[in-house]
Tab-separated table of C-alpha atoms in Angstrom:
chain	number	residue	atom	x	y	z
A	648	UNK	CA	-23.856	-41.581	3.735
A	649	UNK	CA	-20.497	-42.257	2.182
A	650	UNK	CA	-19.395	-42.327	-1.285
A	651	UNK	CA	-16.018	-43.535	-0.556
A	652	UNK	CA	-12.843	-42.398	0.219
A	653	UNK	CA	-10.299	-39.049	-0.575
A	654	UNK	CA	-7.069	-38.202	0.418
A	655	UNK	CA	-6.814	-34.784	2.416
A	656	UNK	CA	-4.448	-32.815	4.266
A	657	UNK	CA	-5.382	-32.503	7.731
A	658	UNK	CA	-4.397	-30.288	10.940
A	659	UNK	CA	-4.911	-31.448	14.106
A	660	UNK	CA	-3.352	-28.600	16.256
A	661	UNK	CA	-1.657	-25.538	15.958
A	662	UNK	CA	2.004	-25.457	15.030
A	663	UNK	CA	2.046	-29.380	13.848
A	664	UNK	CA	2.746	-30.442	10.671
A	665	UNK	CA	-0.246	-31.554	8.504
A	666	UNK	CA	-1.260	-35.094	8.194
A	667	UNK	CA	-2.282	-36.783	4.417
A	668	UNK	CA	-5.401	-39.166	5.753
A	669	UNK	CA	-8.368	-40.573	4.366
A	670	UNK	CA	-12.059	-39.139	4.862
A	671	UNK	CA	-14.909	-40.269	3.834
A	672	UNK	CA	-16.793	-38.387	0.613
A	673	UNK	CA	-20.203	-38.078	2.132
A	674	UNK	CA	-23.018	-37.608	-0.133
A	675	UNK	CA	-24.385	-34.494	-2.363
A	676	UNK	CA	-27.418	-33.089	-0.741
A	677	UNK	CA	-30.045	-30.809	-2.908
A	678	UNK	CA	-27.557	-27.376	-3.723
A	679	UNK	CA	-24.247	-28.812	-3.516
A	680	UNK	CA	-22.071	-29.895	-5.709
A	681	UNK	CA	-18.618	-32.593	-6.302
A	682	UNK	CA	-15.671	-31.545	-7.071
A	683	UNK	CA	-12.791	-33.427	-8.083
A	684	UNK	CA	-9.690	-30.576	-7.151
A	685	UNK	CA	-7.306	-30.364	-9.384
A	686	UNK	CA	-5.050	-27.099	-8.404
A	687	UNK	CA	-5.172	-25.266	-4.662
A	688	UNK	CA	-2.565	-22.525	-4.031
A	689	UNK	CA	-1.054	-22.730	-0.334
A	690	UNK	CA	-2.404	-19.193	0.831
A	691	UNK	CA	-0.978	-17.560	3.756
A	692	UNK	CA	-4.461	-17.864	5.138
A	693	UNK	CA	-3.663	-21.830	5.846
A	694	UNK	CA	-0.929	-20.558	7.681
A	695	UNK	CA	-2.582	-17.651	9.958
A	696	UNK	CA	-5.285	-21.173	10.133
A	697	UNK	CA	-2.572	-22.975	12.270
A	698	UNK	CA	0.277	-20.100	13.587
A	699	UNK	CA	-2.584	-18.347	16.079
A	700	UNK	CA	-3.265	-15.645	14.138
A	701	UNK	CA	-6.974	-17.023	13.490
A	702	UNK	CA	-8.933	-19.803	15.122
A	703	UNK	CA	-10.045	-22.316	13.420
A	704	UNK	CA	-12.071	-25.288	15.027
A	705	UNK	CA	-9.776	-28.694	15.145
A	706	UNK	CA	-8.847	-31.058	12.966
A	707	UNK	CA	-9.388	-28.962	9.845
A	708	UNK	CA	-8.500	-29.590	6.297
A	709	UNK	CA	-7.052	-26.513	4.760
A	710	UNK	CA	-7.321	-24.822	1.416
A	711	UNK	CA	-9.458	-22.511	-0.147
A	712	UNK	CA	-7.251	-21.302	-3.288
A	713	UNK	CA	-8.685	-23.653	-5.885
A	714	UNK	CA	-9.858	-24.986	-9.200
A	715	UNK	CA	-11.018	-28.184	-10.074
A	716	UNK	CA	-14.164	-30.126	-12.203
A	717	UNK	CA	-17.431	-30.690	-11.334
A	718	UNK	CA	-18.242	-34.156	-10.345
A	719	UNK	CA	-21.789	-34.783	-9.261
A	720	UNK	CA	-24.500	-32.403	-8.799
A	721	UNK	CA	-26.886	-32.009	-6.604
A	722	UNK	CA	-30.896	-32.493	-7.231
A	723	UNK	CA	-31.735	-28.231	-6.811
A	724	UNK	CA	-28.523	-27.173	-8.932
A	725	UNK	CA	-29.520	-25.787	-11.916
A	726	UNK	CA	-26.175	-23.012	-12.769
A	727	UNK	CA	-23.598	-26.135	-13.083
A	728	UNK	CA	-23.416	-29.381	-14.774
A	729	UNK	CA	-20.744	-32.159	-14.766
A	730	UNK	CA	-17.653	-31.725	-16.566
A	731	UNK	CA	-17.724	-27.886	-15.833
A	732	UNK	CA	-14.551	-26.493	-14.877
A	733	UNK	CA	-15.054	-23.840	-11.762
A	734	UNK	CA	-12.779	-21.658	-9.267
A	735	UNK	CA	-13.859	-22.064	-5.642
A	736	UNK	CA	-15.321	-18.692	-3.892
A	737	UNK	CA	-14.567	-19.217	-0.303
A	738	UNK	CA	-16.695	-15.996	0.714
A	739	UNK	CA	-20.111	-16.622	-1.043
A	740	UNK	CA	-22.439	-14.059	-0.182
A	741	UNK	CA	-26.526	-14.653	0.695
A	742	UNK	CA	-27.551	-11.691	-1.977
A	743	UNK	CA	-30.283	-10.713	0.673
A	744	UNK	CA	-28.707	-9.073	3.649
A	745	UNK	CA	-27.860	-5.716	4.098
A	746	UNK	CA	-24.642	-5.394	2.788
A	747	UNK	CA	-25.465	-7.713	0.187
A	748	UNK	CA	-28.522	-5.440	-1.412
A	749	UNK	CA	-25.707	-2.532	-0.629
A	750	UNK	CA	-24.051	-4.088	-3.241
A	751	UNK	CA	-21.413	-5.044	-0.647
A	752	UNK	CA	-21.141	-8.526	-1.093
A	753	UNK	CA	-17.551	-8.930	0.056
A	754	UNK	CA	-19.260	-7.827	3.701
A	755	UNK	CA	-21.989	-10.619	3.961
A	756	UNK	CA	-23.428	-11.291	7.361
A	757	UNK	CA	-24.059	-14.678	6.363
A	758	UNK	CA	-19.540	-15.292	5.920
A	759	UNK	CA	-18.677	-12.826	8.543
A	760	UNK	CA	-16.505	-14.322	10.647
A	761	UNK	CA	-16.838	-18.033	8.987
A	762	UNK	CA	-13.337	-19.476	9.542
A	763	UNK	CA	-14.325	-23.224	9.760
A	764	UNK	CA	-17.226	-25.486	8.186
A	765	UNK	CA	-18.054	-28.923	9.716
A	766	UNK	CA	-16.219	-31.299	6.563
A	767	UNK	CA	-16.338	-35.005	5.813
A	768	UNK	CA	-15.208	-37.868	8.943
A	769	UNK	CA	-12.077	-39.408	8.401
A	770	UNK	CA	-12.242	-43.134	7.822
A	771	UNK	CA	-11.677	-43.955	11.555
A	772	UNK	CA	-14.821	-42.067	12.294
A	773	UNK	CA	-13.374	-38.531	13.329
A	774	UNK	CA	-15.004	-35.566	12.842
A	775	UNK	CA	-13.157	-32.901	11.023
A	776	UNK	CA	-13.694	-29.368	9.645
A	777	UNK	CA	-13.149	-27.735	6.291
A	778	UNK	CA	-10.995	-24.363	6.411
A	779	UNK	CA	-13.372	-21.350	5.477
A	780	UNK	CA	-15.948	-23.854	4.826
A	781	UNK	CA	-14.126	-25.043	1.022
A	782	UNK	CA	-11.373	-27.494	2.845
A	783	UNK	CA	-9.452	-27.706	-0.793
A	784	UNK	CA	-6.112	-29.849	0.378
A	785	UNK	CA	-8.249	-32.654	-0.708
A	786	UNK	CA	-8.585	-34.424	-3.955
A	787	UNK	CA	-12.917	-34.007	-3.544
A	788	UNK	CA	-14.449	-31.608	-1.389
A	789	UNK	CA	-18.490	-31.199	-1.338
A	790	UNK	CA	-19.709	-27.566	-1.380
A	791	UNK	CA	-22.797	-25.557	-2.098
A	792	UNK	CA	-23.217	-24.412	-6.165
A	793	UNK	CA	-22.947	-20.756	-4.196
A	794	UNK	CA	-19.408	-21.621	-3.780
A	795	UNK	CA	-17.984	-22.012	-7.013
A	796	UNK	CA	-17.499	-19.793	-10.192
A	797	UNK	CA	-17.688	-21.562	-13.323
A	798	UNK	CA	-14.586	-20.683	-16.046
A	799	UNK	CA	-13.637	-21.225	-19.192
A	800	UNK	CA	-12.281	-24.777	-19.596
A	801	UNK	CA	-8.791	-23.350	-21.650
A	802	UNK	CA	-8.065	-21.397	-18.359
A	803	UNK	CA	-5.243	-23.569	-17.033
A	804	UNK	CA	-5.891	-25.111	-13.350
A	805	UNK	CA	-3.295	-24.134	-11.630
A	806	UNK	CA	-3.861	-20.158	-13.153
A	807	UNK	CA	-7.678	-20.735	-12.307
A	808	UNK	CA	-7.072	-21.443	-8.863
A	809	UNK	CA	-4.693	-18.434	-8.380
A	810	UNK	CA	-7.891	-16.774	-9.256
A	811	UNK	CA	-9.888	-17.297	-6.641
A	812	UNK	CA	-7.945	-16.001	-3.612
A	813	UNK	CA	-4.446	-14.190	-3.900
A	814	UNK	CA	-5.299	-12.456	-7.342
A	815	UNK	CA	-8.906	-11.667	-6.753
A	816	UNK	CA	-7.359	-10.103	-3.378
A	817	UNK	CA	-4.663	-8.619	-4.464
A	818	UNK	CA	-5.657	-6.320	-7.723
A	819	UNK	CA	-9.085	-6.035	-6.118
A	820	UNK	CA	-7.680	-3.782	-3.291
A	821	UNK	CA	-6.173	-2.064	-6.111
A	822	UNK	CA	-8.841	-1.531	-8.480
A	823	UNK	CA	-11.770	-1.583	-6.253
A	824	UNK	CA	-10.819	-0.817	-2.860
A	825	UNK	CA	-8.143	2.267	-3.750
A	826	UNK	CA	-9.578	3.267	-7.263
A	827	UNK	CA	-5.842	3.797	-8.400
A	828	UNK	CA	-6.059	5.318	-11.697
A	829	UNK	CA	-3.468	5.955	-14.127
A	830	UNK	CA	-0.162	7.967	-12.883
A	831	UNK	CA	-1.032	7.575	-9.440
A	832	UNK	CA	2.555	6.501	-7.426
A	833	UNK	CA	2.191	3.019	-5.444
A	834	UNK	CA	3.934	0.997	-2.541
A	835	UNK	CA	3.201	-2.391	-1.953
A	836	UNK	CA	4.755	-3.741	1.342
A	837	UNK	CA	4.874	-7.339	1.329
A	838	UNK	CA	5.404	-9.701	-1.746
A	839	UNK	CA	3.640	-12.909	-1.162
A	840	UNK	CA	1.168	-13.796	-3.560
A	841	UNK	CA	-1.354	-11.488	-2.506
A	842	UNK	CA	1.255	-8.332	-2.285
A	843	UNK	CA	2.722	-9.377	-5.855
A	844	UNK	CA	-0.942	-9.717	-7.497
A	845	UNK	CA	-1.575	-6.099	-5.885
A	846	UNK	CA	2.061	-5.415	-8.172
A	847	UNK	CA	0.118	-6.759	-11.108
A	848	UNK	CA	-3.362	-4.906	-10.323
A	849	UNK	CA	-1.187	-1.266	-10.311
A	850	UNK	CA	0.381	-1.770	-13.874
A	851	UNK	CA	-3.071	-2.999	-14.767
A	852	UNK	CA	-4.077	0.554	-13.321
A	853	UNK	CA	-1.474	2.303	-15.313
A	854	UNK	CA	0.087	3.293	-11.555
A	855	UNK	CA	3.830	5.175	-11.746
A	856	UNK	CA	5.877	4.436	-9.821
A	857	UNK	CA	4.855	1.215	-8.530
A	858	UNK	CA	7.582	0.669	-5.691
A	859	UNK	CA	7.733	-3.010	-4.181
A	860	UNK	CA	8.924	-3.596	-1.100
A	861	UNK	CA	9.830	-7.010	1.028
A	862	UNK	CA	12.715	-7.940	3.200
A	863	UNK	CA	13.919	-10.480	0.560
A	864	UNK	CA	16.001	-9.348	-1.956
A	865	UNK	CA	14.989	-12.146	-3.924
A	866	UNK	CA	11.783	-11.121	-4.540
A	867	UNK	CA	13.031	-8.628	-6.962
A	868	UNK	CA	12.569	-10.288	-10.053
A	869	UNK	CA	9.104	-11.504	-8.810
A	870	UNK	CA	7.979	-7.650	-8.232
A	871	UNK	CA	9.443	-6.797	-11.275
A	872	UNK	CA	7.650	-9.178	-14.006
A	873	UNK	CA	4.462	-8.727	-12.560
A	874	UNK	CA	4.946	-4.594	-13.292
A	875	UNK	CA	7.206	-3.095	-9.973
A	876	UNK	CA	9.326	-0.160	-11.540
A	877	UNK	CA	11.289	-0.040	-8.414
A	878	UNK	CA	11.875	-2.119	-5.372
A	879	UNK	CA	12.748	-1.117	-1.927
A	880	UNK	CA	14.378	-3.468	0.653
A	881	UNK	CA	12.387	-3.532	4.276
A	882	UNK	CA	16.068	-3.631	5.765
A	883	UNK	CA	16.744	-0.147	4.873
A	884	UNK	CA	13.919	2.766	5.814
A	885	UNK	CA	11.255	2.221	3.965
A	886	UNK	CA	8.950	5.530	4.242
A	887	UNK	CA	12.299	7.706	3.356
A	888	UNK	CA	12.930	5.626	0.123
A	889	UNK	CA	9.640	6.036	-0.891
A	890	UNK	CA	9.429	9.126	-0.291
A	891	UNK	CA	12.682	9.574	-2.022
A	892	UNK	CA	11.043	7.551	-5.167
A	893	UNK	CA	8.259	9.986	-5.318
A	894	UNK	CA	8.968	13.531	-5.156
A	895	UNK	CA	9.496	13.261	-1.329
A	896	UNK	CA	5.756	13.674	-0.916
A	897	UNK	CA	5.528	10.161	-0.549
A	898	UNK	CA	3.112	7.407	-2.398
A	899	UNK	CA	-0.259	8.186	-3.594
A	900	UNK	CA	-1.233	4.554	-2.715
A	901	UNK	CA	0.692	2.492	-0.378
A	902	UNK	CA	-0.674	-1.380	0.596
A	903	UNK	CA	0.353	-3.305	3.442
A	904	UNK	CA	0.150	-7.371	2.631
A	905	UNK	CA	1.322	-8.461	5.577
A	906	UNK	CA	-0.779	-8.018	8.639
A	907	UNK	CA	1.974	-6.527	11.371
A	908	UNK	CA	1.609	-3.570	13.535
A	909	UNK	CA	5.345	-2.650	12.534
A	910	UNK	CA	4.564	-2.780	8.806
A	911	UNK	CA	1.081	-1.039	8.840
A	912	UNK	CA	2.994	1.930	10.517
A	913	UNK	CA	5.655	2.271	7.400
A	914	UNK	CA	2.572	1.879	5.215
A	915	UNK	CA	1.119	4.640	7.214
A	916	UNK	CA	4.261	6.807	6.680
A	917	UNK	CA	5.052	6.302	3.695
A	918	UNK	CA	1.765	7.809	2.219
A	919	UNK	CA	1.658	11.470	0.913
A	920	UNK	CA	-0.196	13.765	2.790
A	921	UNK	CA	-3.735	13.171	1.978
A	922	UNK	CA	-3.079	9.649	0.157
A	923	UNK	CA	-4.448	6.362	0.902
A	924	UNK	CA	-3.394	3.090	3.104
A	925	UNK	CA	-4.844	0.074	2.762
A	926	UNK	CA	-4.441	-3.060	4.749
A	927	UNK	CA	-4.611	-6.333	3.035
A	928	UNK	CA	-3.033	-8.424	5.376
A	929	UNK	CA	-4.715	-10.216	8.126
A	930	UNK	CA	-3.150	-9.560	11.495
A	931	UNK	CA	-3.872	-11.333	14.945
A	932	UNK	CA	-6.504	-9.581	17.341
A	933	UNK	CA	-4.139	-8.940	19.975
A	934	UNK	CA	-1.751	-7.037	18.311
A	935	UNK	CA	-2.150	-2.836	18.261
A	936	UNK	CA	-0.665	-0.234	15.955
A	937	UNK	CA	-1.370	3.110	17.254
A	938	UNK	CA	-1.834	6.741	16.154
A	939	UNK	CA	-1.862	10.102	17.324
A	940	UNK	CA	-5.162	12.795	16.947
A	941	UNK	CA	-2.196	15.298	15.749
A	942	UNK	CA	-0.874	13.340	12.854
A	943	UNK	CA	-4.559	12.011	11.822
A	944	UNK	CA	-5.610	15.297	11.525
A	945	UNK	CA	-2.566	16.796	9.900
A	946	UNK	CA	-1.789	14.095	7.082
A	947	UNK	CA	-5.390	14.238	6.137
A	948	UNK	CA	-4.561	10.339	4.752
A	949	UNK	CA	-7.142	7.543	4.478
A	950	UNK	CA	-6.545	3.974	6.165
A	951	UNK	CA	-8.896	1.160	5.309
A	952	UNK	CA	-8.981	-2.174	4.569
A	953	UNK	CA	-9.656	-4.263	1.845
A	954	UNK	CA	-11.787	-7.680	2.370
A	955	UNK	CA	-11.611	-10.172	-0.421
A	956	UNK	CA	-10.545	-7.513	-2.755
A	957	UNK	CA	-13.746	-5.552	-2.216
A	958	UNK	CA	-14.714	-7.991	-4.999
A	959	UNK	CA	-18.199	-9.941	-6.275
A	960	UNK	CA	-15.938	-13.428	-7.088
A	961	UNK	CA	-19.449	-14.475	-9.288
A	962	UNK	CA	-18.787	-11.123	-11.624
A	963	UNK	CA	-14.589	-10.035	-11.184
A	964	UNK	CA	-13.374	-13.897	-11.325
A	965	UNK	CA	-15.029	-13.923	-14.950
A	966	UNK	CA	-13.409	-10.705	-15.550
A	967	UNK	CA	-10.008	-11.945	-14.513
A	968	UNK	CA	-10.109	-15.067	-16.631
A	969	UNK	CA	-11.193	-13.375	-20.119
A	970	UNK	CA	-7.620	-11.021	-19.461
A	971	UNK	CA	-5.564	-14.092	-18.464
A	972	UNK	CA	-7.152	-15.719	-22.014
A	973	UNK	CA	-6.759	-12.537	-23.874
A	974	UNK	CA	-3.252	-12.815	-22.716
A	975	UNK	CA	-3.234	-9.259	-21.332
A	976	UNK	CA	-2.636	-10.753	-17.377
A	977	UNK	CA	0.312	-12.553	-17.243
A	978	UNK	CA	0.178	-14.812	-13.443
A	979	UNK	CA	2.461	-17.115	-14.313
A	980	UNK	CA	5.342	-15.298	-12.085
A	981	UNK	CA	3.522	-16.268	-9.112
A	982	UNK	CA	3.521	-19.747	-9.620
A	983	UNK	CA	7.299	-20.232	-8.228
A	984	UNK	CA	6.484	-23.933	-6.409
A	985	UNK	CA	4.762	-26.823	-7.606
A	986	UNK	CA	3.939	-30.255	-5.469
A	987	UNK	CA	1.720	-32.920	-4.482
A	988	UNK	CA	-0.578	-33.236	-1.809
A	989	UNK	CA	2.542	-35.188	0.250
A	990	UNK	CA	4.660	-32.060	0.013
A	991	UNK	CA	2.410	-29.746	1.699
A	992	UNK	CA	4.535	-29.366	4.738
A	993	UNK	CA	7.114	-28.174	2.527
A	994	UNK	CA	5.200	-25.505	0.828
A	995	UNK	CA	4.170	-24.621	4.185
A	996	UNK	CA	8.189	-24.339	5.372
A	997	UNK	CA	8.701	-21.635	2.266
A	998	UNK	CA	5.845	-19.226	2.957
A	999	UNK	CA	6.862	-19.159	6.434
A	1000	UNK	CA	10.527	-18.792	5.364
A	1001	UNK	CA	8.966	-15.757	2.498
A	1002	UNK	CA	10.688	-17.966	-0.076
A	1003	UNK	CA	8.825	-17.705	-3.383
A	1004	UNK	CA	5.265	-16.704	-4.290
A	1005	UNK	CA	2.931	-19.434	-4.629
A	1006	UNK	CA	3.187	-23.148	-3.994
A	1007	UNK	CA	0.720	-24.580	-6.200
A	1008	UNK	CA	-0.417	-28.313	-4.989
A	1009	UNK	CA	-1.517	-30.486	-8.168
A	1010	UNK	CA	-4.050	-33.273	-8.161
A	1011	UNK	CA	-3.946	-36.142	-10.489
A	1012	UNK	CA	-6.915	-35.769	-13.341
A	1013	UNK	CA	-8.099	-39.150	-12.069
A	1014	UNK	CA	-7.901	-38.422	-8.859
């Protein structure tokens, strides 16, 4: 059943620009809830969505970065109410399998591999789907009460929705994936949002040095408010300025935010014997970086990655909030684009151009 009509942002094939359509709202069933969007962050996850690097199922609306306010509930909801203000969780996890009891939930069978969710018809009857089942491009998506986080209604939106993807991901790997603790010498390859909120997660940490590296020399003042002591141009070699930047061991830590074969490699090197690498970025399936018994055994180094921030969204998205309130987290750096839902092409242009941090798309309160 329909409940009338919102605007979303829909793909229709790979490599085409995004269409602004109307779909129909269908109804909330028992366990889901409303929500009126009112902040999504364009994640470089909508673009792997439609540059081959994942594969969704077509037309899909994308967006999963998010905040908004409940609108409707549904009969069997009993956590949320109307009016409350929530960050979506894109990854909610059953709390029964495996991993789950583990206390794994960032590993849930029951999202593994979830790229697409069927989502609402468009008004001429076509049958779309909703990108890592939250579709947030739209100005009301339906999703289950699993899905969202409930915040504090001072958090601003467009802060909130930062929340729920490229910070949550980015100081998670940080704090829960590598453990860094204070002193411990960084590198963080790759300053999109995720790669600049892993910035803000190591002076969180207490890291030294934290060393920032992208190809953009713009970026610089980016990495540096959110906590970089020192930035490193990709154009020159990476591993030996690191290595130069930390007693030519090389970095305790280093974080690749990218997803390429070429980058995971200067991660790779430009760890200290016996450090850590971890892989944030999500690369295509038919790319290989490779790696020699001799050196794996001889560096002694660790090389993971880092899903969701190795994070429980229900407990660390809280967490998050109460610092950004307390005014000891300081995301407003990232924000470095703001539009509406007609400019999403063009926010789309500047990630794949690196320009910037975040575009955050704004919705209309009475939308």
């Amino acid at each position: 059943m329909s409940t009338g009509t919102t605007r979303a942002a829909l793909a229709r094939k790979p490599d085409e620009p995004l269409e602004t359509v109307e779909v129909d709202c269908r109804e909330v069933d028992p366990g889901e809830v409303r929500v009126r969007v009112r902040a999504a962050g364009v994640c470089h996850s909508d673009l792997s969505m439609v540059n081959g690097t994942l594969s969704p199922q077509f037309p899909v609306v994308l967006g999963h970065e998010a905040a908004g306010v409940v609108a409707e509930i549904g009969d069997s909801v009993s956590e949320l109410s109307a009016g409350d203000h929530v960050v979506f969780n894109w990854a909610p996890p059953c709390r029964r399998c495996w991993h789950c009891l583990r206390d794994e939930p960032w590993l849930c069978t029951a999202v593994e591999g979830v790229v697409t969710a069927p989502g609402c018809d468009t008004v001429a009857g076509e049958s779309t789907y909703a990108c890592l089942g939250i579709g947030a491009f739209a100005e009301e998506v339906v999703v289950t009460e699993e899905s969202l986080v409930r915040v504090d209604p001072d958090l601003p939106f467009d802060v909130a929705a930062l929340l729920g993807c490229a910070v949550l991901t980015g100081m998670g790997a940080v704090r829960n994936t590598a453990a860094v603790r204070p002193g411990d010498s960084v590198a963080i390859l790759g300053l999109g949002g995720i790669g600049l909120s892993a910035v803000a997660g190591a002076r969180w940490s207490g890291a030294n040095p934290i060393i920032a590296v992208d190809v953009r020399a713009d970026k610089e003042p980016l990495a540096r408010a959110m906590g970089a002591t020192d930035f490193v141009s990709a154009e020159e070699p990476v591993a030996k300025a690191i290595r130069k930047l930390t007693g030519g061991r090389g970095a305790d830590h280093t974080f690749e935010c990218i997803g390429r074969p070429d980058t995971i490699r200067t991660a790779w090197q430009a760890a200290r014997r016996g450090g850590q690498v971890v892989i944030v970025g999500v690369g295509g399936r038919a790319e290989t970086v490779s790696f020699n018994p001799l050196e794996l055994f001889h560096f002694n180094r660790t090389l993971r990655s880092s899903i969701y921030g190795d994070s429980d969204p229900a407990r660390d998205i809280g967490t998050l909030a109460s610092l950004v309130l307390a005014g000891r987290l300081d995301l407003s750096p990232l924000i470095t684009h703001r539009a509406t839902l007609d400019g999403i092409n063009d926010a789309f242009e500047r990630m794949r151009a690196g320009e910037g941090a975040r575009t955050i798309i704004e919705f209309p309160a009475s939308a």
